[in-house]
Amino acid sequence: LRAELERPLLKGRSKSFLAFDGGALQGRAVAALSPLTDGEGCPYGTIGYFECLNNQGAADALFNACTDWLWTNGAKNIVG
């Protein structure tokens, strides 16, 4: 799994992830922090642009990488 392209997302932030198996691309996903916050001031996290070949390990790695990045960057909730 390799992280790519961390950049501003209007007023939020996002990070793209790619999953490889033996050098072959297996899937991609984007984790994003919304500028909207919950009642405690924590940003909402979302996962989108998910595409993956029929490879459960790659899909798990993508979702784990996205959720880890969102939790590390302050999200307390992941929606969408």
PDB file with SEQRES, HELIX, SHEET and CRYST1 records, atoms N, CA, C and O in Angstrom:
SEQRES   1 A   80  LEU ARG ALA GLU LEU GLU ARG PRO LEU LEU LYS GLY ARG          
SEQRES   2 A   80  SER LYS SER PHE LEU ALA PHE ASP GLY GLY ALA LEU GLN          
SEQRES   3 A   80  GLY ARG ALA VAL ALA ALA LEU SER PRO LEU THR ASP GLY          
SEQRES   4 A   80  GLU GLY CYS PRO TYR GLY THR ILE GLY TYR PHE GLU CYS          
SEQRES   5 A   80  LEU ASN ASN GLN GLY ALA ALA ASP ALA LEU PHE ASN ALA          
SEQRES   6 A   80  CYS THR ASP TRP LEU TRP THR ASN GLY ALA LYS ASN ILE          
SEQRES   7 A   80  VAL GLY                                                      
HELIX    1 AA1 GLN A   56  THR A   72  1                                  17    
SHEET    1 AA1 5 ARG A   2  LEU A   9  0                                        
SHEET    2 AA1 5 GLY A  12  ASP A  21 -1                                        
SHEET    3 AA1 5 ALA A  24  THR A  37 -1                                        
SHEET    4 AA1 5 PRO A  43  CYS A  52 -1                                        
SHEET    5 AA1 5 ASN A  77  ILE A  78  1                                        
CRYST1    1.000    1.000    1.000  90.00  90.00  90.00 P 1           1          
ATOM      1  N   LEU A   1       0.861  -1.173   0.000  1.00  0.00           N  
ATOM      2  CA  LEU A   1       0.000   0.000   0.000  1.00  0.00           C  
ATOM      3  C   LEU A   1       0.899   1.225   0.000  1.00  0.00           C  
ATOM      4  O   LEU A   1       1.878   1.289   0.742  1.00  0.00           O  
ATOM      5  N   ARG A   2       0.556   2.202  -0.843  1.00  0.00           N  
ATOM      6  CA  ARG A   2       1.352   3.419  -0.928  1.00  0.00           C  
ATOM      7  C   ARG A   2       0.427   4.628  -0.902  1.00  0.00           C  
ATOM      8  O   ARG A   2      -0.566   4.679  -1.628  1.00  0.00           O  
ATOM      9  N   ALA A   3       0.758   5.593  -0.067  1.00  0.00           N  
ATOM     10  CA  ALA A   3      -0.034   6.821   0.001  1.00  0.00           C  
ATOM     11  C   ALA A   3       0.432   7.784  -1.076  1.00  0.00           C  
ATOM     12  O   ALA A   3       1.626   7.898  -1.353  1.00  0.00           O  
ATOM     13  N   GLU A   4      -0.508   8.464  -1.668  1.00  0.00           N  
ATOM     14  CA  GLU A   4      -0.206   9.419  -2.730  1.00  0.00           C  
ATOM     15  C   GLU A   4      -0.987  10.706  -2.514  1.00  0.00           C  
ATOM     16  O   GLU A   4      -2.074  10.687  -1.937  1.00  0.00           O  
ATOM     17  N   LEU A   5      -0.446  11.805  -2.967  1.00  0.00           N  
ATOM     18  CA  LEU A   5      -1.175  13.049  -3.194  1.00  0.00           C  
ATOM     19  C   LEU A   5      -1.970  13.587  -2.017  1.00  0.00           C  
ATOM     20  O   LEU A   5      -3.200  13.627  -2.071  1.00  0.00           O  
ATOM     21  N   GLU A   6      -1.300  13.995  -0.966  1.00  0.00           N  
ATOM     22  CA  GLU A   6      -2.013  14.686   0.106  1.00  0.00           C  
ATOM     23  C   GLU A   6      -2.114  16.145  -0.314  1.00  0.00           C  
ATOM     24  O   GLU A   6      -1.106  16.769  -0.646  1.00  0.00           O  
ATOM     25  N   ARG A   7      -3.327  16.692  -0.300  1.00  0.00           N  
ATOM     26  CA  ARG A   7      -3.522  18.066  -0.775  1.00  0.00           C  
ATOM     27  C   ARG A   7      -4.757  18.681  -0.134  1.00  0.00           C  
ATOM     28  O   ARG A   7      -5.606  17.972   0.405  1.00  0.00           O  
ATOM     29  N   PRO A   8      -4.851  20.012  -0.197  1.00  0.00           N  
ATOM     30  CA  PRO A   8      -6.048  20.666   0.346  1.00  0.00           C  
ATOM     31  C   PRO A   8      -7.287  20.280  -0.448  1.00  0.00           C  
ATOM     32  O   PRO A   8      -7.207  20.062  -1.657  1.00  0.00           O  
ATOM     33  N   LEU A   9      -8.411  20.196   0.209  1.00  0.00           N  
ATOM     34  CA  LEU A   9      -9.698  19.894  -0.423  1.00  0.00           C  
ATOM     35  C   LEU A   9     -10.640  21.034  -0.057  1.00  0.00           C  
ATOM     36  O   LEU A   9     -11.341  20.973   0.953  1.00  0.00           O  
ATOM     37  N   LEU A  10     -10.649  22.074  -0.887  1.00  0.00           N  
ATOM     38  CA  LEU A  10     -11.368  23.306  -0.584  1.00  0.00           C  
ATOM     39  C   LEU A  10     -10.976  23.744   0.819  1.00  0.00           C  
ATOM     40  O   LEU A  10      -9.886  24.286   0.999  1.00  0.00           O  
ATOM     41  N   LYS A  11     -11.822  23.529   1.815  1.00  0.00           N  
ATOM     42  CA  LYS A  11     -11.453  23.913   3.175  1.00  0.00           C  
ATOM     43  C   LYS A  11     -11.081  22.701   4.019  1.00  0.00           C  
ATOM     44  O   LYS A  11     -10.706  22.851   5.182  1.00  0.00           O  
ATOM     45  N   GLY A  12     -11.180  21.517   3.457  1.00  0.00           N  
ATOM     46  CA  GLY A  12     -10.811  20.299   4.163  1.00  0.00           C  
ATOM     47  C   GLY A  12      -9.487  19.778   3.625  1.00  0.00           C  
ATOM     48  O   GLY A  12      -8.759  20.491   2.933  1.00  0.00           O  
ATOM     49  N   ARG A  13      -9.184  18.530   3.950  1.00  0.00           N  
ATOM     50  CA  ARG A  13      -7.955  17.906   3.448  1.00  0.00           C  
ATOM     51  C   ARG A  13      -8.287  16.507   2.978  1.00  0.00           C  
ATOM     52  O   ARG A  13      -9.268  15.906   3.416  1.00  0.00           O  
ATOM     53  N   SER A  14      -7.454  15.992   2.076  1.00  0.00           N  
ATOM     54  CA  SER A  14      -7.661  14.628   1.600  1.00  0.00           C  
ATOM     55  C   SER A  14      -6.325  13.953   1.375  1.00  0.00           C  
ATOM     56  O   SER A  14      -5.284  14.599   1.257  1.00  0.00           O  
ATOM     57  N   LYS A  15      -6.388  12.633   1.320  1.00  0.00           N  
ATOM     58  CA  LYS A  15      -5.207  11.834   1.009  1.00  0.00           C  
ATOM     59  C   LYS A  15      -5.653  10.641   0.180  1.00  0.00           C  
ATOM     60  O   LYS A  15      -6.603   9.943   0.535  1.00  0.00           O  
ATOM     61  N   SER A  16      -4.964  10.416  -0.920  1.00  0.00           N  
ATOM     62  CA  SER A  16      -5.272   9.292  -1.809  1.00  0.00           C  
ATOM     63  C   SER A  16      -4.369   8.115  -1.483  1.00  0.00           C  
ATOM     64  O   SER A  16      -3.202   8.290  -1.132  1.00  0.00           O  
ATOM     65  N   PHE A  17      -4.925   6.911  -1.602  1.00  0.00           N  
ATOM     66  CA  PHE A  17      -4.170   5.687  -1.338  1.00  0.00           C  
ATOM     67  C   PHE A  17      -4.300   4.747  -2.524  1.00  0.00           C  
ATOM     68  O   PHE A  17      -5.367   4.625  -3.126  1.00  0.00           O  
ATOM     69  N   LEU A  18      -3.200   4.089  -2.847  1.00  0.00           N  
ATOM     70  CA  LEU A  18      -3.167   3.071  -3.896  1.00  0.00           C  
ATOM     71  C   LEU A  18      -2.721   1.755  -3.278  1.00  0.00           C  
ATOM     72  O   LEU A  18      -1.842   1.745  -2.416  1.00  0.00           O  
ATOM     73  N   ALA A  19      -3.312   0.650  -3.705  1.00  0.00           N  
ATOM     74  CA  ALA A  19      -2.910  -0.681  -3.232  1.00  0.00           C  
ATOM     75  C   ALA A  19      -2.297  -1.446  -4.399  1.00  0.00           C  
ATOM     76  O   ALA A  19      -2.864  -1.509  -5.490  1.00  0.00           O  
ATOM     77  N   PHE A  20      -1.123  -2.028  -4.143  1.00  0.00           N  
ATOM     78  CA  PHE A  20      -0.413  -2.819  -5.142  1.00  0.00           C  
ATOM     79  C   PHE A  20      -0.211  -4.232  -4.628  1.00  0.00           C  
ATOM     80  O   PHE A  20      -0.098  -4.445  -3.421  1.00  0.00           O  
ATOM     81  N   ASP A  21      -0.166  -5.188  -5.524  1.00  0.00           N  
ATOM     82  CA  ASP A  21       0.165  -6.571  -5.205  1.00  0.00           C  
ATOM     83  C   ASP A  21       1.181  -7.025  -6.238  1.00  0.00           C  
ATOM     84  O   ASP A  21       0.859  -7.173  -7.417  1.00  0.00           O  
ATOM     85  N   GLY A  22       2.401  -7.244  -5.792  1.00  0.00           N  
ATOM     86  CA  GLY A  22       3.459  -7.655  -6.725  1.00  0.00           C  
ATOM     87  C   GLY A  22       3.733  -6.615  -7.811  1.00  0.00           C  
ATOM     88  O   GLY A  22       4.078  -6.975  -8.937  1.00  0.00           O  
ATOM     89  N   GLY A  23       3.586  -5.361  -7.494  1.00  0.00           N  
ATOM     90  CA  GLY A  23       3.816  -4.298  -8.459  1.00  0.00           C  
ATOM     91  C   GLY A  23       2.620  -3.947  -9.321  1.00  0.00           C  
ATOM     92  O   GLY A  23       2.665  -2.968 -10.067  1.00  0.00           O  
ATOM     93  N   ALA A  24       1.548  -4.726  -9.234  1.00  0.00           N  
ATOM     94  CA  ALA A  24       0.346  -4.473 -10.035  1.00  0.00           C  
ATOM     95  C   ALA A  24      -0.687  -3.708  -9.197  1.00  0.00           C  
ATOM     96  O   ALA A  24      -1.002  -4.099  -8.073  1.00  0.00           O  
ATOM     97  N   LEU A  25      -1.198  -2.633  -9.753  1.00  0.00           N  
ATOM     98  CA  LEU A  25      -2.207  -1.840  -9.066  1.00  0.00           C  
ATOM     99  C   LEU A  25      -3.467  -2.674  -8.862  1.00  0.00           C  
ATOM    100  O   LEU A  25      -3.985  -3.284  -9.797  1.00  0.00           O  
ATOM    101  N   GLN A  26      -3.950  -2.689  -7.614  1.00  0.00           N  
ATOM    102  CA  GLN A  26      -5.139  -3.459  -7.266  1.00  0.00           C  
ATOM    103  C   GLN A  26      -6.339  -2.580  -6.944  1.00  0.00           C  
ATOM    104  O   GLN A  26      -7.483  -2.990  -7.142  1.00  0.00           O  
ATOM    105  N   GLY A  27      -6.081  -1.361  -6.444  1.00  0.00           N  
ATOM    106  CA  GLY A  27      -7.202  -0.514  -6.077  1.00  0.00           C  
ATOM    107  C   GLY A  27      -6.759   0.845  -5.608  1.00  0.00           C  
ATOM    108  O   GLY A  27      -5.569   1.127  -5.466  1.00  0.00           O  
ATOM    109  N   ARG A  28      -7.780   1.707  -5.364  1.00  0.00           N  
ATOM    110  CA  ARG A  28      -7.524   3.071  -4.897  1.00  0.00           C  
ATOM    111  C   ARG A  28      -8.685   3.528  -4.028  1.00  0.00           C  
ATOM    112  O   ARG A  28      -9.800   3.016  -4.129  1.00  0.00           O  
ATOM    113  N   ALA A  29      -8.401   4.499  -3.175  1.00  0.00           N  
ATOM    114  CA  ALA A  29      -9.429   5.115  -2.337  1.00  0.00           C  
ATOM    115  C   ALA A  29      -8.907   6.470  -1.872  1.00  0.00           C  
ATOM    116  O   ALA A  29      -7.700   6.711  -1.855  1.00  0.00           O  
ATOM    117  N   VAL A  30      -9.832   7.349  -1.494  1.00  0.00           N  
ATOM    118  CA  VAL A  30      -9.478   8.668  -0.991  1.00  0.00           C  
ATOM    119  C   VAL A  30     -10.130   8.862   0.380  1.00  0.00           C  
ATOM    120  O   VAL A  30     -11.325   8.622   0.550  1.00  0.00           O  
ATOM    121  N   ALA A  31      -9.332   9.298   1.346  1.00  0.00           N  
ATOM    122  CA  ALA A  31      -9.842   9.687   2.657  1.00  0.00           C  
ATOM    123  C   ALA A  31      -9.902  11.211   2.677  1.00  0.00           C  
ATOM    124  O   ALA A  31      -8.963  11.871   2.231  1.00  0.00           O  
ATOM    125  N   ALA A  32     -10.993  11.776   3.189  1.00  0.00           N  
ATOM    126  CA  ALA A  32     -11.140  13.229   3.223  1.00  0.00           C  
ATOM    127  C   ALA A  32     -11.697  13.679   4.564  1.00  0.00           C  
ATOM    128  O   ALA A  32     -12.561  13.027   5.150  1.00  0.00           O  
ATOM    129  N   LEU A  33     -11.184  14.807   5.033  1.00  0.00           N  
ATOM    130  CA  LEU A  33     -11.700  15.459   6.224  1.00  0.00           C  
ATOM    131  C   LEU A  33     -12.569  16.621   5.783  1.00  0.00           C  
ATOM    132  O   LEU A  33     -12.127  17.481   5.022  1.00  0.00           O  
ATOM    133  N   SER A  34     -13.770  16.647   6.247  1.00  0.00           N  
ATOM    134  CA  SER A  34     -14.722  17.698   5.903  1.00  0.00           C  
ATOM    135  C   SER A  34     -14.440  18.945   6.730  1.00  0.00           C  
ATOM    136  O   SER A  34     -13.966  18.843   7.862  1.00  0.00           O  
ATOM    137  N   PRO A  35     -14.728  20.126   6.176  1.00  0.00           N  
ATOM    138  CA  PRO A  35     -14.633  21.325   7.001  1.00  0.00           C  
ATOM    139  C   PRO A  35     -15.780  21.398   8.020  1.00  0.00           C  
ATOM    140  O   PRO A  35     -15.719  22.195   8.956  1.00  0.00           O  
ATOM    141  N   LEU A  36     -16.824  20.575   7.848  1.00  0.00           N  
ATOM    142  CA  LEU A  36     -17.919  20.504   8.809  1.00  0.00           C  
ATOM    143  C   LEU A  36     -17.457  19.723  10.031  1.00  0.00           C  
ATOM    144  O   LEU A  36     -16.702  18.758   9.905  1.00  0.00           O  
ATOM    145  N   THR A  37     -17.901  20.130  11.199  1.00  0.00           N  
ATOM    146  CA  THR A  37     -17.472  19.469  12.428  1.00  0.00           C  
ATOM    147  C   THR A  37     -18.674  18.989  13.228  1.00  0.00           C  
ATOM    148  O   THR A  37     -19.801  19.443  13.029  1.00  0.00           O  
ATOM    149  N   ASP A  38     -18.404  18.060  14.137  1.00  0.00           N  
ATOM    150  CA  ASP A  38     -19.456  17.572  15.029  1.00  0.00           C  
ATOM    151  C   ASP A  38     -19.596  18.546  16.205  1.00  0.00           C  
ATOM    152  O   ASP A  38     -18.980  19.612  16.196  1.00  0.00           O  
ATOM    153  N   GLY A  39     -20.373  18.202  17.181  1.00  0.00           N  
ATOM    154  CA  GLY A  39     -20.605  19.070  18.331  1.00  0.00           C  
ATOM    155  C   GLY A  39     -19.369  19.335  19.176  1.00  0.00           C  
ATOM    156  O   GLY A  39     -19.351  20.279  19.966  1.00  0.00           O  
ATOM    157  N   GLU A  40     -18.327  18.506  19.019  1.00  0.00           N  
ATOM    158  CA  GLU A  40     -17.094  18.681  19.784  1.00  0.00           C  
ATOM    159  C   GLU A  40     -16.019  19.399  18.978  1.00  0.00           C  
ATOM    160  O   GLU A  40     -14.895  19.556  19.455  1.00  0.00           O  
ATOM    161  N   GLY A  41     -16.348  19.840  17.759  1.00  0.00           N  
ATOM    162  CA  GLY A  41     -15.377  20.541  16.927  1.00  0.00           C  
ATOM    163  C   GLY A  41     -14.459  19.627  16.132  1.00  0.00           C  
ATOM    164  O   GLY A  41     -13.476  20.090  15.553  1.00  0.00           O  
ATOM    165  N   CYS A  42     -14.763  18.346  16.096  1.00  0.00           N  
ATOM    166  CA  CYS A  42     -13.946  17.389  15.343  1.00  0.00           C  
ATOM    167  C   CYS A  42     -14.481  17.274  13.911  1.00  0.00           C  
ATOM    168  O   CYS A  42     -15.693  17.231  13.705  1.00  0.00           O  
ATOM    169  N   PRO A  43     -13.584  17.226  12.927  1.00  0.00           N  
ATOM    170  CA  PRO A  43     -14.055  17.111  11.542  1.00  0.00           C  
ATOM    171  C   PRO A  43     -14.640  15.732  11.258  1.00  0.00           C  
ATOM    172  O   PRO A  43     -14.225  14.730  11.839  1.00  0.00           O  
ATOM    173  N   TYR A  44     -15.609  15.707  10.354  1.00  0.00           N  
ATOM    174  CA  TYR A  44     -16.138  14.431   9.873  1.00  0.00           C  
ATOM    175  C   TYR A  44     -15.182  13.868   8.836  1.00  0.00           C  
ATOM    176  O   TYR A  44     -14.619  14.617   8.038  1.00  0.00           O  
ATOM    177  N   GLY A  45     -14.996  12.560   8.840  1.00  0.00           N  
ATOM    178  CA  GLY A  45     -14.186  11.899   7.830  1.00  0.00           C  
ATOM    179  C   GLY A  45     -15.071  11.177   6.826  1.00  0.00           C  
ATOM    180  O   GLY A  45     -16.166  10.723   7.161  1.00  0.00           O  
ATOM    181  N   THR A  46     -14.591  11.075   5.600  1.00  0.00           N  
ATOM    182  CA  THR A  46     -15.282  10.310   4.569  1.00  0.00           C  
ATOM    183  C   THR A  46     -14.263   9.486   3.793  1.00  0.00           C  
ATOM    184  O   THR A  46     -13.082   9.827   3.733  1.00  0.00           O  
ATOM    185  N   ILE A  47     -14.740   8.401   3.202  1.00  0.00           N  
ATOM    186  CA  ILE A  47     -13.931   7.567   2.312  1.00  0.00           C  
ATOM    187  C   ILE A  47     -14.682   7.485   0.995  1.00  0.00           C  
ATOM    188  O   ILE A  47     -15.869   7.160   0.969  1.00  0.00           O  
ATOM    189  N   GLY A  48     -13.999   7.777  -0.083  1.00  0.00           N  
ATOM    190  CA  GLY A  48     -14.661   7.761  -1.374  1.00  0.00           C  
ATOM    191  C   GLY A  48     -13.712   7.375  -2.496  1.00  0.00           C  
ATOM    192  O   GLY A  48     -12.556   7.017  -2.272  1.00  0.00           O  
ATOM    193  N   TYR A  49     -14.235   7.459  -3.700  1.00  0.00           N  
ATOM    194  CA  TYR A  49     -13.485   7.111  -4.918  1.00  0.00           C  
ATOM    195  C   TYR A  49     -12.858   5.726  -4.795  1.00  0.00           C  
ATOM    196  O   TYR A  49     -11.769   5.476  -5.312  1.00  0.00           O  
ATOM    197  N   PHE A  50     -13.561   4.832  -4.102  1.00  0.00           N  
ATOM    198  CA  PHE A  50     -13.037   3.477  -3.892  1.00  0.00           C  
ATOM    199  C   PHE A  50     -13.275   2.629  -5.130  1.00  0.00           C  
ATOM    200  O   PHE A  50     -14.396   2.530  -5.628  1.00  0.00           O  
ATOM    201  N   GLU A  51     -12.218   2.030  -5.609  1.00  0.00           N  
ATOM    202  CA  GLU A  51     -12.276   1.027  -6.680  1.00  0.00           C  
ATOM    203  C   GLU A  51     -11.235  -0.030  -6.347  1.00  0.00           C  
ATOM    204  O   GLU A  51     -10.132   0.293  -5.905  1.00  0.00           O  
ATOM    205  N   CYS A  52     -11.584  -1.286  -6.560  1.00  0.00           N  
ATOM    206  CA  CYS A  52     -10.635  -2.356  -6.254  1.00  0.00           C  
ATOM    207  C   CYS A  52     -10.975  -3.589  -7.087  1.00  0.00           C  
ATOM    208  O   CYS A  52     -12.143  -3.911  -7.305  1.00  0.00           O  
ATOM    209  N   LEU A  53      -9.931  -4.265  -7.542  1.00  0.00           N  
ATOM    210  CA  LEU A  53     -10.128  -5.554  -8.191  1.00  0.00           C  
ATOM    211  C   LEU A  53     -10.636  -6.543  -7.148  1.00  0.00           C  
ATOM    212  O   LEU A  53     -10.721  -6.205  -5.967  1.00  0.00           O  
ATOM    213  N   ASN A  54     -10.967  -7.733  -7.558  1.00  0.00           N  
ATOM    214  CA  ASN A  54     -11.455  -8.758  -6.645  1.00  0.00           C  
ATOM    215  C   ASN A  54     -10.294  -9.264  -5.793  1.00  0.00           C  
ATOM    216  O   ASN A  54      -9.784 -10.363  -6.007  1.00  0.00           O  
ATOM    217  N   ASN A  55      -9.885  -8.441  -4.822  1.00  0.00           N  
ATOM    218  CA  ASN A  55      -8.730  -8.730  -3.976  1.00  0.00           C  
ATOM    219  C   ASN A  55      -9.069  -8.230  -2.575  1.00  0.00           C  
ATOM    220  O   ASN A  55      -8.900  -7.046  -2.284  1.00  0.00           O  
ATOM    221  N   GLN A  56      -9.546  -9.120  -1.704  1.00  0.00           N  
ATOM    222  CA  GLN A  56      -9.996  -8.730  -0.366  1.00  0.00           C  
ATOM    223  C   GLN A  56      -8.868  -8.116   0.452  1.00  0.00           C  
ATOM    224  O   GLN A  56      -9.102  -7.177   1.212  1.00  0.00           O  
ATOM    225  N   GLY A  57      -7.650  -8.627   0.310  1.00  0.00           N  
ATOM    226  CA  GLY A  57      -6.513  -8.066   1.046  1.00  0.00           C  
ATOM    227  C   GLY A  57      -6.252  -6.619   0.666  1.00  0.00           C  
ATOM    228  O   GLY A  57      -5.984  -5.790   1.535  1.00  0.00           O  
ATOM    229  N   ALA A  58      -6.325  -6.307  -0.618  1.00  0.00           N  
ATOM    230  CA  ALA A  58      -6.126  -4.935  -1.080  1.00  0.00           C  
ATOM    231  C   ALA A  58      -7.259  -4.033  -0.584  1.00  0.00           C  
ATOM    232  O   ALA A  58      -7.008  -2.911  -0.146  1.00  0.00           O  
ATOM    233  N   ALA A  59      -8.493  -4.513  -0.651  1.00  0.00           N  
ATOM    234  CA  ALA A  59      -9.639  -3.724  -0.174  1.00  0.00           C  
ATOM    235  C   ALA A  59      -9.503  -3.438   1.322  1.00  0.00           C  
ATOM    236  O   ALA A  59      -9.726  -2.310   1.760  1.00  0.00           O  
ATOM    237  N   ASP A  60      -9.141  -4.450   2.100  1.00  0.00           N  
ATOM    238  CA  ASP A  60      -8.946  -4.263   3.538  1.00  0.00           C  
ATOM    239  C   ASP A  60      -7.839  -3.248   3.806  1.00  0.00           C  
ATOM    240  O   ASP A  60      -7.987  -2.373   4.659  1.00  0.00           O  
ATOM    241  N   ALA A  61      -6.735  -3.365   3.078  1.00  0.00           N  
ATOM    242  CA  ALA A  61      -5.611  -2.441   3.268  1.00  0.00           C  
ATOM    243  C   ALA A  61      -6.012  -1.008   2.949  1.00  0.00           C  
ATOM    244  O   ALA A  61      -5.612  -0.084   3.658  1.00  0.00           O  
ATOM    245  N   LEU A  62      -6.795  -0.809   1.895  1.00  0.00           N  
ATOM    246  CA  LEU A  62      -7.238   0.533   1.534  1.00  0.00           C  
ATOM    247  C   LEU A  62      -8.129   1.131   2.621  1.00  0.00           C  
ATOM    248  O   LEU A  62      -7.912   2.266   3.046  1.00  0.00           O  
ATOM    249  N   PHE A  63      -9.129   0.373   3.072  1.00  0.00           N  
ATOM    250  CA  PHE A  63     -10.020   0.896   4.108  1.00  0.00           C  
ATOM    251  C   PHE A  63      -9.282   1.116   5.424  1.00  0.00           C  
ATOM    252  O   PHE A  63      -9.554   2.094   6.121  1.00  0.00           O  
ATOM    253  N   ASN A  64      -8.357   0.230   5.776  1.00  0.00           N  
ATOM    254  CA  ASN A  64      -7.574   0.411   7.003  1.00  0.00           C  
ATOM    255  C   ASN A  64      -6.693   1.650   6.911  1.00  0.00           C  
ATOM    256  O   ASN A  64      -6.593   2.407   7.877  1.00  0.00           O  
ATOM    257  N   ALA A  65      -6.054   1.867   5.765  1.00  0.00           N  
ATOM    258  CA  ALA A  65      -5.204   3.049   5.588  1.00  0.00           C  
ATOM    259  C   ALA A  65      -6.038   4.324   5.666  1.00  0.00           C  
ATOM    260  O   ALA A  65      -5.629   5.296   6.301  1.00  0.00           O  
ATOM    261  N   CYS A  66      -7.196   4.324   5.027  1.00  0.00           N  
ATOM    262  CA  CYS A  66      -8.069   5.502   5.069  1.00  0.00           C  
ATOM    263  C   CYS A  66      -8.543   5.794   6.487  1.00  0.00           C  
ATOM    264  O   CYS A  66      -8.464   6.937   6.938  1.00  0.00           O  
ATOM    265  N   THR A  67      -9.029   4.788   7.191  1.00  0.00           N  
ATOM    266  CA  THR A  67      -9.534   5.028   8.547  1.00  0.00           C  
ATOM    267  C   THR A  67      -8.402   5.429   9.485  1.00  0.00           C  
ATOM    268  O   THR A  67      -8.591   6.312  10.322  1.00  0.00           O  
ATOM    269  N   ASP A  68      -7.235   4.808   9.370  1.00  0.00           N  
ATOM    270  CA  ASP A  68      -6.097   5.207  10.206  1.00  0.00           C  
ATOM    271  C   ASP A  68      -5.739   6.669   9.979  1.00  0.00           C  
ATOM    272  O   ASP A  68      -5.504   7.406  10.937  1.00  0.00           O  
ATOM    273  N   TRP A  69      -5.694   7.102   8.700  1.00  0.00           N  
ATOM    274  CA  TRP A  69      -5.353   8.491   8.389  1.00  0.00           C  
ATOM    275  C   TRP A  69      -6.411   9.440   8.952  1.00  0.00           C  
ATOM    276  O   TRP A  69      -6.071  10.492   9.495  1.00  0.00           O  
ATOM    277  N   LEU A  70      -7.680   9.080   8.828  1.00  0.00           N  
ATOM    278  CA  LEU A  70      -8.750   9.934   9.340  1.00  0.00           C  
ATOM    279  C   LEU A  70      -8.680  10.055  10.860  1.00  0.00           C  
ATOM    280  O   LEU A  70      -8.783  11.163  11.387  1.00  0.00           O  
ATOM    281  N   TRP A  71      -8.506   8.943  11.577  1.00  0.00           N  
ATOM    282  CA  TRP A  71      -8.418   8.991  13.047  1.00  0.00           C  
ATOM    283  C   TRP A  71      -7.210   9.821  13.462  1.00  0.00           C  
ATOM    284  O   TRP A  71      -7.310  10.647  14.369  1.00  0.00           O  
ATOM    285  N   THR A  72      -6.074   9.612  12.811  1.00  0.00           N  
ATOM    286  CA  THR A  72      -4.837  10.335  13.143  1.00  0.00           C  
ATOM    287  C   THR A  72      -4.988  11.837  12.920  1.00  0.00           C  
ATOM    288  O   THR A  72      -4.356  12.637  13.610  1.00  0.00           O  
ATOM    289  N   ASN A  73      -5.813  12.214  11.968  1.00  0.00           N  
ATOM    290  CA  ASN A  73      -5.976  13.631  11.634  1.00  0.00           C  
ATOM    291  C   ASN A  73      -7.215  14.265  12.258  1.00  0.00           C  
ATOM    292  O   ASN A  73      -7.679  15.308  11.798  1.00  0.00           O  
ATOM    293  N   GLY A  74      -7.747  13.645  13.295  1.00  0.00           N  
ATOM    294  CA  GLY A  74      -8.756  14.294  14.115  1.00  0.00           C  
ATOM    295  C   GLY A  74     -10.201  13.887  13.916  1.00  0.00           C  
ATOM    296  O   GLY A  74     -11.064  14.358  14.657  1.00  0.00           O  
ATOM    297  N   ALA A  75     -10.504  13.036  12.955  1.00  0.00           N  
ATOM    298  CA  ALA A  75     -11.889  12.615  12.763  1.00  0.00           C  
ATOM    299  C   ALA A  75     -12.310  11.701  13.908  1.00  0.00           C  
ATOM    300  O   ALA A  75     -11.560  10.812  14.310  1.00  0.00           O  
ATOM    301  N   LYS A  76     -13.494  11.920  14.420  1.00  0.00           N  
ATOM    302  CA  LYS A  76     -14.072  11.035  15.436  1.00  0.00           C  
ATOM    303  C   LYS A  76     -15.192  10.200  14.832  1.00  0.00           C  
ATOM    304  O   LYS A  76     -15.598   9.187  15.400  1.00  0.00           O  
ATOM    305  N   ASN A  77     -15.692  10.637  13.664  1.00  0.00           N  
ATOM    306  CA  ASN A  77     -16.773   9.949  12.959  1.00  0.00           C  
ATOM    307  C   ASN A  77     -16.410   9.857  11.487  1.00  0.00           C  
ATOM    308  O   ASN A  77     -15.839  10.784  10.913  1.00  0.00           O  
ATOM    309  N   ILE A  78     -16.751   8.723  10.886  1.00  0.00           N  
ATOM    310  CA  ILE A  78     -16.594   8.553   9.443  1.00  0.00           C  
ATOM    311  C   ILE A  78     -17.998   8.325   8.889  1.00  0.00           C  
ATOM    312  O   ILE A  78     -18.709   7.416   9.318  1.00  0.00           O  
ATOM    313  N   VAL A  79     -18.383   9.163   7.933  1.00  0.00           N  
ATOM    314  CA  VAL A  79     -19.748   9.110   7.369  1.00  0.00           C  
ATOM    315  C   VAL A  79     -19.685   8.946   5.864  1.00  0.00           C  
ATOM    316  O   VAL A  79     -18.651   9.165   5.234  1.00  0.00           O  
ATOM    317  N   GLY A  80     -20.838   8.549   5.298  1.00  0.00           N  
ATOM    318  CA  GLY A  80     -20.936   8.503   3.840  1.00  0.00           C  
ATOM    319  C   GLY A  80     -20.741   7.154   3.260  1.00  0.00           C  
ATOM    320  O   GLY A  80     -20.802   6.991   2.041  1.00  0.00           O  
TER     321      GLY A  80                                                      
END                                                                             
